[in-house]
Structure formats: C-alpha cells, structure tokens
Amino acid sequence: MKLVTAIVQDKDANSLGTALIKADVRATRMASTGGFLRSGNTTFSIGIEDDRVPEVLEIIKATSHSRRQFMTPAASMDVSLESTASMPIEVQVGGATVFVQNVEEFYHF
Ligand code: 2BA
C-alpha cells in the first residue's frame, strides 16, 4: 500500500475530491497553508493499493491546474533588496505537489 499526499490549490480541490469519489478512491482532505505564499491550499491524503497509484496520479494530474499569482513579499520574508521589498512578484503555483510514500502497516478498525 502507498500513501499519496497531494497539495493542490483550493480552486481545484472540489473537482479532485469529486473525481476521487467517482473512482472509488478514499481520501482525507485537509485545509493547509503554503509556506511561501502563506495562502490556503488543500492537502489530500490518499491510502491506495500499489497497483492503483498510476490511476490516482492521473486523476490528480487531470484536475490540478497551474496558475499565476501575484504576491507582495512581507517585511518578515527577509528580502535582501529593500527597494523591491514591496513590489508584487509573480509566482506560478501548481498544478499539484505530490508525494508517494510506502505504507508499512494499515489498519481500519
Ligand atoms: P507555497 O509554499 O505557498 O508556494 C507557492 C508557489 O510559490 C510554489 O508553487 C512555487 O511556485 C513558489 N515558491 C515556493 N517557494 C518558493 C521560493 N522559495 N522561491 C520562489 N518561489 C517559491 P508550487 O511549487 O506549485 O507549490 C504549491 C504548494 O505546494 C506550496 O505552496 C506548498 O504548500 C506545497 N509544496 C511545494 N513544494 C513542497 C515541498 N517540497 N514540501 C512540502 N510542500 C510543498
């Protein structure tokens, strides 16, 4: 068994959640915050049989989109050039950041 952890943008979370249910894939959805942008994103935790990992990755890939976002670096972000500290910068976010880990044991009581 594997644990697939997928961090997606909030805008894609509903379509990913719906697609997982449709494919009979069980998942836990958690509200999370990106360390860089400090804005909300959604983390899906998916326990899945090894042979279904490619299918799950395809679903994540198909429902997660890349978007450009502007952010203004906070003073606390330690930006070295003071003159650019308050200038908005453009950042490309997503589609999805995905980790696949081995699961040693799984119990469902
Ligand atoms: P954030 O940390 O808020 O990052 C949002 C986007 O900002 C990133 O998109 C990336 O394009 C950019 N970014 C992040 N750190 C940066 C830096 N030090 N300098 C310049 N640009 C930077 P994604 O790569 O698509 O990441 C989306 C979200 O996925 C991240 O939100 C974070 O919540 C998560 N994530 C990405 N890589 C991760 C990792 N290695 N471990 C844990 N979570 C990760």
mmCIF file of C-alpha atoms and ligand atoms in Angstrom:
data_model
loop_
_atom_site.group_PDB
_atom_site.id
_atom_site.type_symbol
_atom_site.label_atom_id
_atom_site.label_comp_id
_atom_site.label_asym_id
_atom_site.label_seq_id
_atom_site.Cartn_x
_atom_site.Cartn_y
_atom_site.Cartn_z
ATOM 1 C CA MET A 1 0.000 0.000 0.000
ATOM 2 C CA LYS A 2 1.078 3.599 -0.633
ATOM 3 C CA LEU A 3 0.201 6.934 0.880
ATOM 4 C CA VAL A 4 -0.251 9.612 -1.752
ATOM 5 C CA THR A 5 -0.130 13.159 -0.392
ATOM 6 C CA ALA A 6 -1.277 15.784 -2.869
ATOM 7 C CA ILE A 7 -1.165 19.525 -2.231
ATOM 8 C CA VAL A 8 -3.463 21.337 -4.622
ATOM 9 C CA GLN A 9 -4.880 24.816 -4.974
ATOM 10 C CA ASP A 10 -8.216 25.404 -3.263
ATOM 11 C CA LYS A 11 -9.756 26.143 -6.673
ATOM 12 C CA ASP A 12 -9.009 22.566 -7.789
ATOM 13 C CA ALA A 13 -9.917 20.820 -4.547
ATOM 14 C CA ASN A 14 -13.593 20.228 -5.304
ATOM 15 C CA SER A 15 -13.031 18.729 -8.731
ATOM 16 C CA LEU A 16 -10.262 16.491 -7.368
ATOM 17 C CA GLY A 17 -12.438 15.393 -4.431
ATOM 18 C CA THR A 18 -15.347 14.609 -6.759
ATOM 19 C CA ALA A 19 -13.131 12.695 -9.204
ATOM 20 C CA LEU A 20 -11.657 10.596 -6.379
ATOM 21 C CA ILE A 21 -15.115 9.676 -5.079
ATOM 22 C CA LYS A 22 -16.236 8.807 -8.607
ATOM 23 C CA ALA A 23 -13.233 6.481 -8.982
ATOM 24 C CA ASP A 24 -13.971 4.916 -5.573
ATOM 25 C CA VAL A 25 -10.719 6.205 -4.114
ATOM 26 C CA ARG A 26 -10.803 7.052 -0.409
ATOM 27 C CA ALA A 27 -9.163 10.251 0.714
ATOM 28 C CA THR A 28 -8.901 12.692 3.590
ATOM 29 C CA ARG A 29 -8.987 16.360 2.739
ATOM 30 C CA MET A 30 -7.178 18.854 4.962
ATOM 31 C CA ALA A 31 -7.052 22.631 4.881
ATOM 32 C CA SER A 32 -3.405 23.680 4.632
ATOM 33 C CA THR A 33 -1.313 26.783 4.121
ATOM 34 C CA GLY A 34 1.575 27.189 1.696
ATOM 35 C CA GLY A 35 4.792 28.141 3.439
ATOM 36 C CA PHE A 36 5.812 30.600 0.721
ATOM 37 C CA LEU A 37 2.597 32.380 -0.273
ATOM 38 C CA ARG A 38 1.020 31.840 3.153
ATOM 39 C CA SER A 39 -2.314 31.392 1.476
ATOM 40 C CA GLY A 40 -4.705 28.496 1.710
ATOM 41 C CA ASN A 41 -4.311 25.289 -0.224
ATOM 42 C CA THR A 42 -5.749 21.805 0.214
ATOM 43 C CA THR A 43 -3.872 18.644 1.105
ATOM 44 C CA PHE A 44 -5.322 15.256 0.161
ATOM 45 C CA SER A 45 -4.117 12.178 1.989
ATOM 46 C CA ILE A 46 -4.887 9.057 -0.022
ATOM 47 C CA GLY A 47 -4.188 5.486 1.097
ATOM 48 C CA ILE A 48 -4.215 3.291 -2.002
ATOM 49 C CA GLU A 49 -3.133 -0.137 -3.238
ATOM 50 C CA ASP A 50 0.176 -0.082 -5.129
ATOM 51 C CA ASP A 51 -1.377 -1.012 -8.472
ATOM 52 C CA ARG A 52 -3.818 1.910 -8.316
ATOM 53 C CA VAL A 53 -1.170 4.611 -7.776
ATOM 54 C CA PRO A 54 -0.870 5.457 -11.517
ATOM 55 C CA GLU A 55 -4.651 5.863 -11.739
ATOM 56 C CA VAL A 56 -4.657 8.197 -8.732
ATOM 57 C CA LEU A 57 -1.778 10.233 -10.171
ATOM 58 C CA GLU A 58 -3.695 10.594 -13.444
ATOM 59 C CA ILE A 59 -6.763 11.860 -11.596
ATOM 60 C CA ILE A 60 -4.669 14.414 -9.697
ATOM 61 C CA LYS A 61 -2.934 15.480 -12.900
ATOM 62 C CA ALA A 62 -6.205 15.888 -14.800
ATOM 63 C CA THR A 63 -7.874 18.018 -12.123
ATOM 64 C CA SER A 64 -4.998 20.260 -10.988
ATOM 65 C CA HIS A 65 -4.132 23.367 -12.919
ATOM 66 C CA SER A 66 -1.187 25.720 -12.951
ATOM 67 C CA ARG A 67 -1.979 29.375 -12.276
ATOM 68 C CA ARG A 68 -0.028 32.596 -11.989
ATOM 69 C CA GLN A 69 -0.446 34.518 -8.789
ATOM 70 C CA PHE A 70 0.908 37.829 -7.580
ATOM 71 C CA MET A 71 2.249 38.217 -4.071
ATOM 72 C CA THR A 72 3.781 41.078 -2.161
ATOM 73 C CA PRO A 73 6.703 39.853 -0.086
ATOM 74 C CA ALA A 74 6.144 40.556 3.603
ATOM 75 C CA ALA A 75 8.782 42.513 5.501
ATOM 76 C CA SER A 76 9.394 39.402 7.577
ATOM 77 C CA MET A 77 10.446 37.472 4.460
ATOM 78 C CA ASP A 78 13.955 38.907 4.656
ATOM 79 C CA VAL A 79 14.094 40.238 1.099
ATOM 80 C CA SER A 80 17.651 41.484 0.617
ATOM 81 C CA LEU A 81 16.916 44.351 -1.811
ATOM 82 C CA GLU A 82 14.957 46.918 0.180
ATOM 83 C CA SER A 83 13.782 48.783 -2.931
ATOM 84 C CA THR A 84 11.980 45.701 -4.238
ATOM 85 C CA ALA A 85 10.596 44.605 -0.875
ATOM 86 C CA SER A 86 7.102 45.965 -1.510
ATOM 87 C CA MET A 87 6.953 45.171 -5.236
ATOM 88 C CA PRO A 88 4.467 42.423 -6.130
ATOM 89 C CA ILE A 89 6.134 39.416 -7.690
ATOM 90 C CA GLU A 90 4.515 36.878 -9.984
ATOM 91 C CA VAL A 91 4.617 33.248 -8.893
ATOM 92 C CA GLN A 92 3.445 30.181 -10.793
ATOM 93 C CA VAL A 93 1.539 27.869 -8.488
ATOM 94 C CA GLY A 94 0.682 24.228 -9.116
ATOM 95 C CA GLY A 95 -0.829 22.140 -10.635
ATOM 96 C CA ALA A 96 -0.168 19.714 -7.758
ATOM 97 C CA THR A 97 2.705 18.821 -5.462
ATOM 98 C CA VAL A 98 2.594 15.074 -4.868
ATOM 99 C CA PHE A 99 4.480 12.718 -2.549
ATOM 100 C CA VAL A 100 4.167 8.917 -2.760
ATOM 101 C CA GLN A 101 5.300 7.012 0.332
ATOM 102 C CA ASN A 102 5.369 3.347 1.271
ATOM 103 C CA VAL A 103 2.924 2.367 3.994
ATOM 104 C CA GLU A 104 4.376 -0.193 6.405
ATOM 105 C CA GLU A 105 1.098 -1.140 8.043
ATOM 106 C CA PHE A 106 -2.524 -0.176 7.508
ATOM 107 C CA TYR A 107 -5.414 -0.809 9.874
ATOM 108 C CA HIS A 108 -9.063 0.090 9.509
ATOM 109 C CA PHE A 109 -10.847 -0.893 12.720
HETATM 110 P P1 2BA B 1 3.649 27.742 -1.294
HETATM 111 O O1 2BA B 1 4.757 27.364 -0.376
HETATM 112 O O2 2BA B 1 2.778 28.859 -0.856
HETATM 113 O O3 2BA B 1 4.297 28.053 -2.702
HETATM 114 C C1 2BA B 1 3.518 28.579 -3.756
HETATM 115 C C2 2BA B 1 4.347 28.717 -5.009
HETATM 116 O O4 2BA B 1 5.369 29.670 -4.767
HETATM 117 C C3 2BA B 1 5.064 27.423 -5.417
HETATM 118 O O5 2BA B 1 4.202 26.652 -6.226
HETATM 119 C C4 2BA B 1 6.279 27.944 -6.150
HETATM 120 O O6 2BA B 1 5.974 28.242 -7.499
HETATM 121 C C5 2BA B 1 6.563 29.264 -5.451
HETATM 122 N N1 2BA B 1 7.615 29.136 -4.446
HETATM 123 C C6 2BA B 1 7.610 28.383 -3.329
HETATM 124 N N2 2BA B 1 8.730 28.565 -2.604
HETATM 125 C C7 2BA B 1 9.466 29.447 -3.287
HETATM 126 C C8 2BA B 1 10.737 30.076 -3.080
HETATM 127 N N3 2BA B 1 11.484 29.795 -2.000
HETATM 128 N N4 2BA B 1 11.189 30.966 -4.019
HETATM 129 C C9 2BA B 1 10.446 31.256 -5.107
HETATM 130 N N5 2BA B 1 9.238 30.720 -5.357
HETATM 131 C C10 2BA B 1 8.746 29.828 -4.478
HETATM 132 P P2 2BA B 1 4.262 25.083 -6.147
HETATM 133 O O7 2BA B 1 5.691 24.606 -6.289
HETATM 134 O O8 2BA B 1 3.284 24.544 -7.125
HETATM 135 O O9 2BA B 1 3.814 24.691 -4.665
HETATM 136 C C11 2BA B 1 2.468 24.801 -4.242
HETATM 137 C C12 2BA B 1 2.346 24.462 -2.790
HETATM 138 O O10 2BA B 1 2.741 23.093 -2.593
HETATM 139 C C13 2BA B 1 3.267 25.248 -1.855
HETATM 140 O O11 2BA B 1 2.694 26.491 -1.508
HETATM 141 C C14 2BA B 1 3.390 24.321 -0.661
HETATM 142 O O12 2BA B 1 2.228 24.403 0.148
HETATM 143 C C15 2BA B 1 3.404 22.949 -1.332
HETATM 144 N N6 2BA B 1 4.765 22.460 -1.581
HETATM 145 C C16 2BA B 1 5.509 22.658 -2.680
HETATM 146 N N7 2BA B 1 6.687 22.016 -2.581
HETATM 147 C C17 2BA B 1 6.697 21.412 -1.381
HETATM 148 C C18 2BA B 1 7.637 20.596 -0.691
HETATM 149 N N8 2BA B 1 8.842 20.255 -1.222
HETATM 150 N N9 2BA B 1 7.319 20.144 0.545
HETATM 151 C C19 2BA B 1 6.114 20.464 1.090
HETATM 152 N N10 2BA B 1 5.158 21.209 0.490
HETATM 153 C C20 2BA B 1 5.459 21.688 -0.734
#
